[in-house]
Short mmCIF file of C-alpha atoms in Angstrom, two decimals:
data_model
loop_
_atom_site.label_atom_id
_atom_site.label_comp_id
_atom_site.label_asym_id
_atom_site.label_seq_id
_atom_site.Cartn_x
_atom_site.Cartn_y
_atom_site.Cartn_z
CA UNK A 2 -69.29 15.84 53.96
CA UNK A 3 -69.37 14.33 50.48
CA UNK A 4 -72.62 12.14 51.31
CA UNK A 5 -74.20 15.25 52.66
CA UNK A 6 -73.21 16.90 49.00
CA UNK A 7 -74.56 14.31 46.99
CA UNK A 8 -78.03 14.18 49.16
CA UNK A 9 -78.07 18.25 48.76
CA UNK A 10 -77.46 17.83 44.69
CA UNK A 11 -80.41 15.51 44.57
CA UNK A 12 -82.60 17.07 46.53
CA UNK A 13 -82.05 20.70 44.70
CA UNK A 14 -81.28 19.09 41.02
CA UNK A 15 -84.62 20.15 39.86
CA UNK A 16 -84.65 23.48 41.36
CA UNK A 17 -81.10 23.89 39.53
CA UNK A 18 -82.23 22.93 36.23
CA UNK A 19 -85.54 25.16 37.05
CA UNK A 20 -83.64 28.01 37.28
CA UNK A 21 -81.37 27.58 35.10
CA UNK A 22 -84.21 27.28 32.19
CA UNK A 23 -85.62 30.72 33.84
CA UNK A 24 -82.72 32.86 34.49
CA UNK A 25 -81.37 32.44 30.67
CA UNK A 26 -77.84 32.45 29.79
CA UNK A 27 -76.78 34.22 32.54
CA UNK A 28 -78.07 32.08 34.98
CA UNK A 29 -76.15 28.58 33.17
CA UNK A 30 -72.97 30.50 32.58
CA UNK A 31 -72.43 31.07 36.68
CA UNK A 32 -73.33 28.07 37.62
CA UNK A 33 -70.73 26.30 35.62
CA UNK A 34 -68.42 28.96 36.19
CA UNK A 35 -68.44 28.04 39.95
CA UNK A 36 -68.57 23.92 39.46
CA UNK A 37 -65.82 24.51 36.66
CA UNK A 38 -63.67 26.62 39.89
CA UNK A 39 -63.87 23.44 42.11
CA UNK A 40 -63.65 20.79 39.63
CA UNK A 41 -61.18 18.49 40.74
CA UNK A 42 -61.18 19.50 44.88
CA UNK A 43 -61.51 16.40 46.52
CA UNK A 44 -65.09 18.42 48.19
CA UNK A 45 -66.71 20.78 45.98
CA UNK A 46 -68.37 23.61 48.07
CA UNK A 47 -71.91 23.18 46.93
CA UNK A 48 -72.88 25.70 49.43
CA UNK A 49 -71.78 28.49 47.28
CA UNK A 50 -73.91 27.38 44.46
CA UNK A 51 -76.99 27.00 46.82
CA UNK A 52 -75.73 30.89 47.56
CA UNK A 53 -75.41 31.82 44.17
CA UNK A 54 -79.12 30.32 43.28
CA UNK A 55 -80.24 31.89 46.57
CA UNK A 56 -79.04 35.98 45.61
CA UNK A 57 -80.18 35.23 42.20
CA UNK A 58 -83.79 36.92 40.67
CA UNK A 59 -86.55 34.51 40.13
CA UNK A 60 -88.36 36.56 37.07
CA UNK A 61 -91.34 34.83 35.61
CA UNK A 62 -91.26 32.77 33.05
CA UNK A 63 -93.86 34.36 30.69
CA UNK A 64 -94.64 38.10 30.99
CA UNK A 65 -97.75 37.88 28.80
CA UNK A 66 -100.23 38.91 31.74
CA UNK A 67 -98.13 41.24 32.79
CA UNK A 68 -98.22 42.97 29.93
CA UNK A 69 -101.55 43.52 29.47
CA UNK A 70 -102.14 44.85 32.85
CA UNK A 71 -99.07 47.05 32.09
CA UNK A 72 -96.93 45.89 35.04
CA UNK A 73 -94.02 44.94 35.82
CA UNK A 74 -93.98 40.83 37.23
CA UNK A 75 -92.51 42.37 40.62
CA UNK A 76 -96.03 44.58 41.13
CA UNK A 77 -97.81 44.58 44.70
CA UNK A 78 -101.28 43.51 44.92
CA UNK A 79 -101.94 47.10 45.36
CA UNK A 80 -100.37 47.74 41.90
CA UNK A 81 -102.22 45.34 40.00
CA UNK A 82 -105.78 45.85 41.37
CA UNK A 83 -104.77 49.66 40.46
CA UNK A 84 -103.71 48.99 36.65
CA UNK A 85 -106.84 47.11 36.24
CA UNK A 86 -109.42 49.48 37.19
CA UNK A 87 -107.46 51.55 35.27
CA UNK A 88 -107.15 49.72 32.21
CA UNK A 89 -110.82 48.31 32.76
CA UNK A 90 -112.03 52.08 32.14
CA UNK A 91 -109.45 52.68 29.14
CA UNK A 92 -110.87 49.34 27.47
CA UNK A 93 -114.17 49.14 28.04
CA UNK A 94 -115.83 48.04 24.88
CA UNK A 95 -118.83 50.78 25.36
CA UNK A 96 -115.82 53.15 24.97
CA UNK A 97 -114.20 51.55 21.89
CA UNK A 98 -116.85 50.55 19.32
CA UNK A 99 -115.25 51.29 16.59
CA UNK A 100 -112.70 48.19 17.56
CA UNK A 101 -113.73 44.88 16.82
CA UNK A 102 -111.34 43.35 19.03
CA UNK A 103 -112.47 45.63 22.22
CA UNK A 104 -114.43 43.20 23.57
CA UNK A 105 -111.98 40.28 23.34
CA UNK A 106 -109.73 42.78 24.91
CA UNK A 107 -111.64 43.00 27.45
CA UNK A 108 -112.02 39.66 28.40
CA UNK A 109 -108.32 39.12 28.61
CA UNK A 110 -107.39 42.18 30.87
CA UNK A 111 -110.52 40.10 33.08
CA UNK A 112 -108.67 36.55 32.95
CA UNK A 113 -104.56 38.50 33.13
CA UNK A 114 -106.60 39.92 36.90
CA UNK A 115 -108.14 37.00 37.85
CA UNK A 116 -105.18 34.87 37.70
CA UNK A 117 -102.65 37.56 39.02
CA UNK A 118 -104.91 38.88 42.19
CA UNK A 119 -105.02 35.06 43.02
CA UNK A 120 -101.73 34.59 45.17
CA UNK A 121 -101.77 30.49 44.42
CA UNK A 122 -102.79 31.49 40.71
CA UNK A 123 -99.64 34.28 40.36
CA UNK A 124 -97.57 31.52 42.00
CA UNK A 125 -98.18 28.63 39.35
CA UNK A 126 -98.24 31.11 36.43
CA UNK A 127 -95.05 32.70 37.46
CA UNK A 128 -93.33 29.16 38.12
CA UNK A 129 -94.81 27.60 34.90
CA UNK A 130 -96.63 29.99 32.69
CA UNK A 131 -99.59 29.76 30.57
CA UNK A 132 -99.16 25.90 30.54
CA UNK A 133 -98.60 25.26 34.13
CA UNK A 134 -102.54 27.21 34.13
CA UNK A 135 -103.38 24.91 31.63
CA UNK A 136 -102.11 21.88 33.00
CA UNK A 137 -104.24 23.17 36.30
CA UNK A 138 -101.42 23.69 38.48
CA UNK A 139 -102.93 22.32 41.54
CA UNK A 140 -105.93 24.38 40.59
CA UNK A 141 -109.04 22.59 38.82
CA UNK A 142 -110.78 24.30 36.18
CA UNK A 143 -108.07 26.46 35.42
CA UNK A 144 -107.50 25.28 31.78
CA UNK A 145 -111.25 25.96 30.93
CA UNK A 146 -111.08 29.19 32.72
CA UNK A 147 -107.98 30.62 30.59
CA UNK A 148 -110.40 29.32 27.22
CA UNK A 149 -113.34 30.81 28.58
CA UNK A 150 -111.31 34.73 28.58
CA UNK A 151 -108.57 33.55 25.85
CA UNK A 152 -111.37 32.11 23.07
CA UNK A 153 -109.83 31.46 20.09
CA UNK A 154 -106.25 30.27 21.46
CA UNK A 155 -105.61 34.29 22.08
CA UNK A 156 -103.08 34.41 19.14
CA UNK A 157 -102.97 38.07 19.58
CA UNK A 158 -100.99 37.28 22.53
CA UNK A 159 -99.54 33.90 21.36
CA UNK A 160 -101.78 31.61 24.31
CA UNK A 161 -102.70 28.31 23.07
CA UNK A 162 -104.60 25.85 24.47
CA UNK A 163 -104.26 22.27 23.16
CA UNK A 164 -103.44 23.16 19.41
CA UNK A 165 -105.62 23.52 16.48
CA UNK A 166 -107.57 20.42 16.96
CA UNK A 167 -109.12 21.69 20.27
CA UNK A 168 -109.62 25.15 19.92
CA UNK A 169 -112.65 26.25 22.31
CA UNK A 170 -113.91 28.99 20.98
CA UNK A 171 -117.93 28.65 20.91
CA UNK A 172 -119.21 30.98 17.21
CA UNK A 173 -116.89 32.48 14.69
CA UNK A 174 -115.94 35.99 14.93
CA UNK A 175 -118.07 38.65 15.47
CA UNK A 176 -118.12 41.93 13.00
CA UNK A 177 -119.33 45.24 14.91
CA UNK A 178 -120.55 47.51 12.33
CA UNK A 179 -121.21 51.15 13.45
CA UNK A 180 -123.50 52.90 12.17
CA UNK A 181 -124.90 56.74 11.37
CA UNK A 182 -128.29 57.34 12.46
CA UNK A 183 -130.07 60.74 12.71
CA UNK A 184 -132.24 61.90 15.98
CA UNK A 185 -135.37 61.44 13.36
CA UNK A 186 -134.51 58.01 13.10
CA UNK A 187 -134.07 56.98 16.51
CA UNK A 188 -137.61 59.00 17.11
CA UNK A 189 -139.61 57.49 14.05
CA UNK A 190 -137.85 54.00 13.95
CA UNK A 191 -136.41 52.81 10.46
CA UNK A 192 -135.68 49.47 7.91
CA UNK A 193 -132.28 49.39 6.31
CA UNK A 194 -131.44 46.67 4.43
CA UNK A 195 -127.65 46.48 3.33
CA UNK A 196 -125.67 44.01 1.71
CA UNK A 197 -123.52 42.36 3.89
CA UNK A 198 -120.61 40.46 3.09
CA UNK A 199 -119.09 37.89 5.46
CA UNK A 200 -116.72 34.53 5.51
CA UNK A 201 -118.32 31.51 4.74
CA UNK A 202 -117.12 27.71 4.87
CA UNK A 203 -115.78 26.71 1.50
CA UNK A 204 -118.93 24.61 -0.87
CA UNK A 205 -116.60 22.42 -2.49
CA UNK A 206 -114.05 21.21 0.38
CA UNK A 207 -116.37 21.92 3.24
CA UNK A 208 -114.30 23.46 5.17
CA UNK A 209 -111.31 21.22 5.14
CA UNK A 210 -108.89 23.66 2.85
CA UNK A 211 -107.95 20.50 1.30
CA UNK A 212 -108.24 18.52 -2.46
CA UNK A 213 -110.51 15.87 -1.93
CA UNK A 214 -108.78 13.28 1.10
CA UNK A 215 -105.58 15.65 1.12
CA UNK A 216 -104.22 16.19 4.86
CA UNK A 217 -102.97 19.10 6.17
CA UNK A 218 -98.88 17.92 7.49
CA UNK A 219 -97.26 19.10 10.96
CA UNK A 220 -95.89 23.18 10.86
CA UNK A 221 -92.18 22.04 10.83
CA UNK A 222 -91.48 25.78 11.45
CA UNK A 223 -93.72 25.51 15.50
CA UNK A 224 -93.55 22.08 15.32
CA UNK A 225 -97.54 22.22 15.51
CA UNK A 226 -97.82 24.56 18.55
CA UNK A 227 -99.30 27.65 16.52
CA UNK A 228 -96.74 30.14 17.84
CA UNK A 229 -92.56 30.54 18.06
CA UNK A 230 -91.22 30.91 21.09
CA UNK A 231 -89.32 34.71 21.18
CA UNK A 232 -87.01 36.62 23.61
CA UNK A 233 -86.95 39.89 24.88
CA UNK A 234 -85.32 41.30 27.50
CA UNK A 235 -86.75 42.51 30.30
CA UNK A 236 -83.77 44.67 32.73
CA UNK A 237 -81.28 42.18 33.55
CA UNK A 238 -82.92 38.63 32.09
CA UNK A 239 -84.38 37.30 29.66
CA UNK A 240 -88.45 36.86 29.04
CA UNK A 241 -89.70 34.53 26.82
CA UNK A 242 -93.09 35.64 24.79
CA UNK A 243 -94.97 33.76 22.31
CA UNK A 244 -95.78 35.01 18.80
CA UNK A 245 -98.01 33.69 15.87
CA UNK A 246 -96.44 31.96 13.55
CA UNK A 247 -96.43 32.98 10.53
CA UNK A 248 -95.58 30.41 8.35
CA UNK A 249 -99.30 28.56 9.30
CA UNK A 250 -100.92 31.39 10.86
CA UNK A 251 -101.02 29.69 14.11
CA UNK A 252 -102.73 26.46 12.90
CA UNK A 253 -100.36 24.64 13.69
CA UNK A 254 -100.16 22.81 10.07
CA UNK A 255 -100.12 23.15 6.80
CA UNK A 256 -101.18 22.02 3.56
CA UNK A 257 -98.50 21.84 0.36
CA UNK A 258 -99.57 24.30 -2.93
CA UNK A 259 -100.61 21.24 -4.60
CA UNK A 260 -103.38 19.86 -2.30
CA UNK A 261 -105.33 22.98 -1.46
CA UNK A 262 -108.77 23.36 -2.41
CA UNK A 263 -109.47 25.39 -5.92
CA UNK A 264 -112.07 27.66 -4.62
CA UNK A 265 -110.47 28.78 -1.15
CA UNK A 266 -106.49 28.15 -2.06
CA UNK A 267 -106.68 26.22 1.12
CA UNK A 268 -108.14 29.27 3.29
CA UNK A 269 -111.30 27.14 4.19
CA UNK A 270 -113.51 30.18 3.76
CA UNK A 271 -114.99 32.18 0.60
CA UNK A 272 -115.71 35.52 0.95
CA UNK A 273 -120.02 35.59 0.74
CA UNK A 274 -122.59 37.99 0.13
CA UNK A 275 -125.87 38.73 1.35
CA UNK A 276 -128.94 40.74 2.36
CA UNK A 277 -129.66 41.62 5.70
CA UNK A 278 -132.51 43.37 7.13
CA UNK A 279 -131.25 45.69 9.89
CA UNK A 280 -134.64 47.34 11.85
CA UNK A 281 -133.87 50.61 14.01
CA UNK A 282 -137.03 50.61 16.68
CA UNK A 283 -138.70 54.15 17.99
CA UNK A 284 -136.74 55.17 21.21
CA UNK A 285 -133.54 53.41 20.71
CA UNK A 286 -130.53 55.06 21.66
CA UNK A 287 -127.18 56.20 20.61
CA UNK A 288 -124.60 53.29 21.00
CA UNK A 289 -127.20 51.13 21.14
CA UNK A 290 -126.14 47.59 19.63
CA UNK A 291 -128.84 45.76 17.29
CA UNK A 292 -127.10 41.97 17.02
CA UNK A 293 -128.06 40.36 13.60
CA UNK A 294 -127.26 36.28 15.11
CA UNK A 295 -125.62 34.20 13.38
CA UNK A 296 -125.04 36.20 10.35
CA UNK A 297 -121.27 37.23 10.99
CA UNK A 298 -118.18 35.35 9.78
CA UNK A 299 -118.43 31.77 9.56
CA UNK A 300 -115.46 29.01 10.71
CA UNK A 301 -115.34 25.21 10.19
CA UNK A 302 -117.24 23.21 13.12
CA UNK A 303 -118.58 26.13 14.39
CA UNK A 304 -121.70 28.37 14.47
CA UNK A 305 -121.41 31.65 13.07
CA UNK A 306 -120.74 34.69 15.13
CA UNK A 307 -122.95 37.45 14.95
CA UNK A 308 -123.25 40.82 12.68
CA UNK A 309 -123.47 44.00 15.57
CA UNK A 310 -124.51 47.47 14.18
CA UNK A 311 -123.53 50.12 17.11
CA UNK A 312 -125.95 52.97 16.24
CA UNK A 313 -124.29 56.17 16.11
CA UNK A 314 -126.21 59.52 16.23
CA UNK A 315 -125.53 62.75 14.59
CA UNK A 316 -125.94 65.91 16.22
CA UNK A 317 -129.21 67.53 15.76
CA UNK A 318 -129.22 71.20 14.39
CA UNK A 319 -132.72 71.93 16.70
CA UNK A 320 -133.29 69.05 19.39
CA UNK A 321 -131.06 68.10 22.14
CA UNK A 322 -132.12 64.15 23.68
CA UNK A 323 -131.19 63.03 26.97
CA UNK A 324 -132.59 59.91 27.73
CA UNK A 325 -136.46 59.80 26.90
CA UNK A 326 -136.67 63.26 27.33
CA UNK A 327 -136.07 66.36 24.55
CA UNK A 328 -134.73 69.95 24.78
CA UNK A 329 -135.11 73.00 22.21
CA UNK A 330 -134.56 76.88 21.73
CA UNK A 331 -137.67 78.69 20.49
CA UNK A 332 -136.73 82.48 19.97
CA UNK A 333 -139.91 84.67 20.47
CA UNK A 334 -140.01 88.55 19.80
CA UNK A 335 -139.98 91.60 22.53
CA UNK A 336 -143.57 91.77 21.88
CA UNK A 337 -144.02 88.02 21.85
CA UNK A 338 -142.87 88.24 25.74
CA UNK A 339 -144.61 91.27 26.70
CA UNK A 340 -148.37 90.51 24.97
CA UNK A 341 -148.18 86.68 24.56
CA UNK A 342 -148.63 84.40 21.12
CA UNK A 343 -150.54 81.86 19.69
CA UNK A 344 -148.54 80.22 17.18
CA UNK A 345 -146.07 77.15 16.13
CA UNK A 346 -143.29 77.25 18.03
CA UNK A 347 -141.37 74.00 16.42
CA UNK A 348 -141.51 71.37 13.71
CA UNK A 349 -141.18 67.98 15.63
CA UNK A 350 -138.94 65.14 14.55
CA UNK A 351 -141.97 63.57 12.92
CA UNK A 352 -142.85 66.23 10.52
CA UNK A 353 -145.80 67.52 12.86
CA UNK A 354 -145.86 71.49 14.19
CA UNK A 355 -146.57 71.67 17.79
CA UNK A 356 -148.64 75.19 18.44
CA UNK A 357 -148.82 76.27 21.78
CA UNK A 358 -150.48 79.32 23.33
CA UNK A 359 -149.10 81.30 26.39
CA UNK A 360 -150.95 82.22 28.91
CA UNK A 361 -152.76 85.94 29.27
CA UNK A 362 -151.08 88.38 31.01
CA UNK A 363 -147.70 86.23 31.19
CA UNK A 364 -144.54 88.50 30.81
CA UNK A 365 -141.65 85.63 29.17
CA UNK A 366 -138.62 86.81 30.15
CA UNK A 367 -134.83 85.47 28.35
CA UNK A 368 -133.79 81.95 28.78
CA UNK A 369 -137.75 80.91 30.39
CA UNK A 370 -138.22 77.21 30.04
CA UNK A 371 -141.72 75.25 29.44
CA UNK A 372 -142.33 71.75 29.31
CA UNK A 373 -144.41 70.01 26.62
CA UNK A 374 -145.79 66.74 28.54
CA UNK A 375 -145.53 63.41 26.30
CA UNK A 376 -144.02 65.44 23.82
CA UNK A 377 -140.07 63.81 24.21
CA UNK A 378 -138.63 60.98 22.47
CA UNK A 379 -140.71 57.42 22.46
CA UNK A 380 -139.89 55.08 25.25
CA UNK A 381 -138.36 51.90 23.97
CA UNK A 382 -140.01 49.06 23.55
CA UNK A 383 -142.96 50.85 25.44
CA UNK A 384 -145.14 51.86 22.57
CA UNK A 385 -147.57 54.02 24.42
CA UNK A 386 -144.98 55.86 26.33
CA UNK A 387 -143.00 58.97 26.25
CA UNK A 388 -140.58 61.53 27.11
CA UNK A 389 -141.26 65.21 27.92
CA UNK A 390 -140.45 68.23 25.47
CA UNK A 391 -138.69 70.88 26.79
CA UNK A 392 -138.59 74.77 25.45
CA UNK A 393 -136.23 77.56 26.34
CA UNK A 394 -136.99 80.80 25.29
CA UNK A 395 -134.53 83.08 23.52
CA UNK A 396 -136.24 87.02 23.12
CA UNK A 397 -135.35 88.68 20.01
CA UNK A 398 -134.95 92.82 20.55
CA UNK A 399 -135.90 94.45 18.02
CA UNK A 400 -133.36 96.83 15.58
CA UNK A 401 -131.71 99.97 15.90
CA UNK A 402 -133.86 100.98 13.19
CA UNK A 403 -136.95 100.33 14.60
CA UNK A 404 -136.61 103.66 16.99
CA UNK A 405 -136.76 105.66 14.09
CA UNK A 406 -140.26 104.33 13.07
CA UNK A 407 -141.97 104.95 16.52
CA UNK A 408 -142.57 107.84 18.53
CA UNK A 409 -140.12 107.32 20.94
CA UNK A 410 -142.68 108.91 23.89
CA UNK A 411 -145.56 105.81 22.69
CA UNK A 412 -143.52 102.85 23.81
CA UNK A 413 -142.21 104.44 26.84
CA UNK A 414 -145.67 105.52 28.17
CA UNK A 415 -146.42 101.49 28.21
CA UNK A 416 -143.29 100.32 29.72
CA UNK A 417 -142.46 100.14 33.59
CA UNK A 418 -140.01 103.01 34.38
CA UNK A 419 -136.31 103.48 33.60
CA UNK A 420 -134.49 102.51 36.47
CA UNK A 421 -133.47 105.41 38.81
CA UNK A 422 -129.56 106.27 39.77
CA UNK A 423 -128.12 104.16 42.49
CA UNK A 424 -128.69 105.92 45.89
CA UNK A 425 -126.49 107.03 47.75
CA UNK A 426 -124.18 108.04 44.63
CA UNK A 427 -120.48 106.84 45.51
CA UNK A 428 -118.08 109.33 46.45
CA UNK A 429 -116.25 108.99 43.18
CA UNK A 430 -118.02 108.74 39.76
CA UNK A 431 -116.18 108.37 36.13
CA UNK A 432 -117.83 108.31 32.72
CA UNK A 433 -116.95 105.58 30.78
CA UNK A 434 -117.94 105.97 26.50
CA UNK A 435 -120.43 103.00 25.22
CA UNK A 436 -118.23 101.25 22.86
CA UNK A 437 -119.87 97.64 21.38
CA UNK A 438 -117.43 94.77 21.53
CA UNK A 439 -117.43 90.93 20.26
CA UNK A 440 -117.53 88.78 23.87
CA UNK A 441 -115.25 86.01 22.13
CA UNK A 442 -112.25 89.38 22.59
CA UNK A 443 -112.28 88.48 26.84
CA UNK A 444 -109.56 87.16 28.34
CA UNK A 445 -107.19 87.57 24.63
CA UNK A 446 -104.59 89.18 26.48
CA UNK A 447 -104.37 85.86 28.83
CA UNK A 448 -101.65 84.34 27.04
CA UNK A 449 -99.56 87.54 26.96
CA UNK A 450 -100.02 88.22 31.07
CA UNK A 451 -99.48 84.24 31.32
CA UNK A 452 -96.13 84.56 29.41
CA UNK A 453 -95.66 87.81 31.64
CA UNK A 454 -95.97 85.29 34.68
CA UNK A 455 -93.36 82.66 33.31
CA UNK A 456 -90.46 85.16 33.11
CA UNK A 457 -91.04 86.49 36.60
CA UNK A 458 -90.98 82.91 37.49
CA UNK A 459 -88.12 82.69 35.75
CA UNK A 460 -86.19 85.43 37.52
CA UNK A 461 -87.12 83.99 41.30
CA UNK A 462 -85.66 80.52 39.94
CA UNK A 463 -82.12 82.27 38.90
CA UNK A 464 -82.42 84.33 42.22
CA UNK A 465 -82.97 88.03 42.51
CA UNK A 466 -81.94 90.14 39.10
CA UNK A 467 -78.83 92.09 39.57
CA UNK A 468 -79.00 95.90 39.83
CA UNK A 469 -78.62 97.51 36.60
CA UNK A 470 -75.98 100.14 36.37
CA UNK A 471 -77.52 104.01 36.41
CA UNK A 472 -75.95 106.84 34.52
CA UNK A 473 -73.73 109.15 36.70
#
């Protein structure tokens, strides 16, 4: 019995320490609860702790890709291809430009899928973590996968990848600037130039942080991992997460006061201005992105990201675009859309009238729409090209007072008849008085009938009312 012990405690020693390193305190304080209850017996029943480890929960070591799915580690494959077409259309970065972290993001919710729809993946990253990825866990590629979605070491989620001398990412950051732009300028085209102002590597340490040969020493605080380990709980365990730290930023070292560079204070960057010339082309559309390369923040050994203006257009008080194409209300008199006109009907986005003529003997009747070929917005990047102009007609009647300056007999003599009484007459006719009315007034009693509706709801949940008592 005892040899068959001892080869059972080697062959499972890892798998105890294992768990005990994933299940927390709780997990170490049961097992040497139940060795500490048979120390001493001449045969320790190792069979209940292989029962013990057995009923235990295996949670994952690191939540982090989880979390951004917004799952729990126990999800079904079902559950996480779910959350991520969900979250893919919450995060989108054509639906958040005004965050300059959307597309980054992004990028991880596409890596935290990848690796959790991949049943070998899940099972390495929920035996290991981030590292056992790293590390490839049976899996080549897998560590420049994670620095391909994760660039930068993905402190926002405390990943790293090798520590501050290998960090992967390809540019420096990218700035997304939006940007107001009016229909006219989208139709016309238009120069800005703005001054810009950006990060740029220190002049007089180049970058290091440092006084002349001073060297950065070791973060005693993450012992040079860039981020502190932290626990939160998670139901009945314990999951460990990763945070920044903040005593070197997630470097992963740090310089003393006394050897950082004058200029920076040991930053490595200076804050830098210049003039950029930002050029808004005929056609171009709202959201659009025009990337400025390489003129965004600046990092040591790297290229500079890029400077991305996301144009952003106003509402226009007369024109309405949709894609190439251009819609507008023209309001026309009762005469207008009896006897025709010759006249301007707009003022196009380019300062030029646009007169059109209707045809003879062409009654226009309300809400009409013409089309004014090659007229619309210009086709980008297709100089000769575009869009169609579109009118709706709106017919002005004339005033009240305008009966009193006619002879009411003239007009009538030119119009088509009145319309005769409906025939047959319905049995039963009432006479109602003309009373004018404001349209928005419809429907303002809804709330009243809607509360009307709750308390008869009310009553049928409480059951029928009882009768009320009746005067004898």
């Amino acid at each position: 019995m005892r040899g068959r012990v001892q080869r059972l405690s080697g062959r499972h020693s890892k798998t105890l320490d294992n768990v005990d390193n994933r299940l927390g305190i709780l997990a170490s304080w049961r097992t040497r609860r139940t060795l500490t209850e048979h120390e001493g017996a001449e045969q320790p029943e190792w069979r209940h702790v292989e029962r013990v480890l057995v009923l235990l929960p295996m949670p994952a070591v690191e939540t982090e890709l989880y979390d951004i799915l917004g799952i729990s580690p126990n999800a079904t494959e079902d559950e996480i291809k779910k959350a991520y077409r969900k979250k893919a259309r919450e995060q989108h970065p054509d639906k958040n430009i005004n965050d300059p972290e959307a597309s980054q993001k992004f990028q991880e919710l596409g890596a935290a899928y990848e690796t959790l729809s991949d049943p070998q993946l899940r099972a390495v990253y929920d035996e290991a973590g981030i590292d056992g990825l790293k590390s490839g866990g049976g899996m080549p590629g897998m560590d420049d996968l994670f620095a391909q979605f994760f660039a930068g070491g993905g402190m926002r989620f405390g990943f790293d990848f090798g520590g501050p001398s290998s960090r992967r990412r390809g540019t420096g950051d990218d700035t997304v600037v939006p940007h107001p732009v009016t229909l006219e300028d989208l139709y016309n085209g238009k120069t800005l130039k703005l001054n810009l102002e950006k990060e740029a590597v220190c002049g007089i340490c180049k970058g290091t942080g440092a006084k002349g040969s001073a060297k950065p020493k070791q973060c005693v605080t993450c012992a040079g991992r860039g981020w502190t380990p932290s626990k939160t709980s998670q139901g009945t365990y314990l999951a460990t997460t990763r945070i920044t730290c903040h005593e070197c930023d997630g470097v992963g070292e740090k310089l003393k006061e006394k050897d950082r560079c004058k200029k920076c204070k040991g930053t490595k960057t200076v804050k830098e201005k210049n003039r950029q010339e930002v050029v808004i082309e005929p056609g171009m559309a709202d959201k659009q992105r025009i990337v400025l390369a390489g003129a965004g923040d600046e990092e040591p050994g790297l290229p500079p990201g890029d400077v991305i203006f996301v144009l952003r257009m106003s509402p226009h008080p007369s024109f309405e675009r949709s894609g190439s194409d251009l819609l507008a209300s023209v309001k026309i008199t009762l005469s207008e859309a009896l006897f025709g006109f010759s006249r301007i009907l707009v003022t196009h986005l380019d300062g030029r009238g646009i007169k059109v003529t209707s045809p003879p003997k062409k009654i226009i009747r309300h809400h009409d729409t013409i089309v004014l070929r090659g007229e619309g917005m210009p086709v980008h990047k297709q100089p000769n090209s575009k869009g169609d102009l579109y009118l709706t007609f709106e017919i002005e009647m004339p005033e009240d007072a305008w009966l009193n300056t006619v002879d009411e007999k003239a007009p009538l003599s030119m119009l088509p008849p009145k319309k005769a009484d409906m025939d047959p007459l319905p049995e039963v006719v009432s006479t109602a008085a003309f009373v004018e009315a404001d349209i928005e007034e419809f429907g303002e009693d809804e709330d009243d009938w809607e509360d009307d509706e709750d308390d008869d709801d009310d009553d049928d949940e409480f059951g029928p009312a009882e009768p009320e008592c009746r005067p004898q």
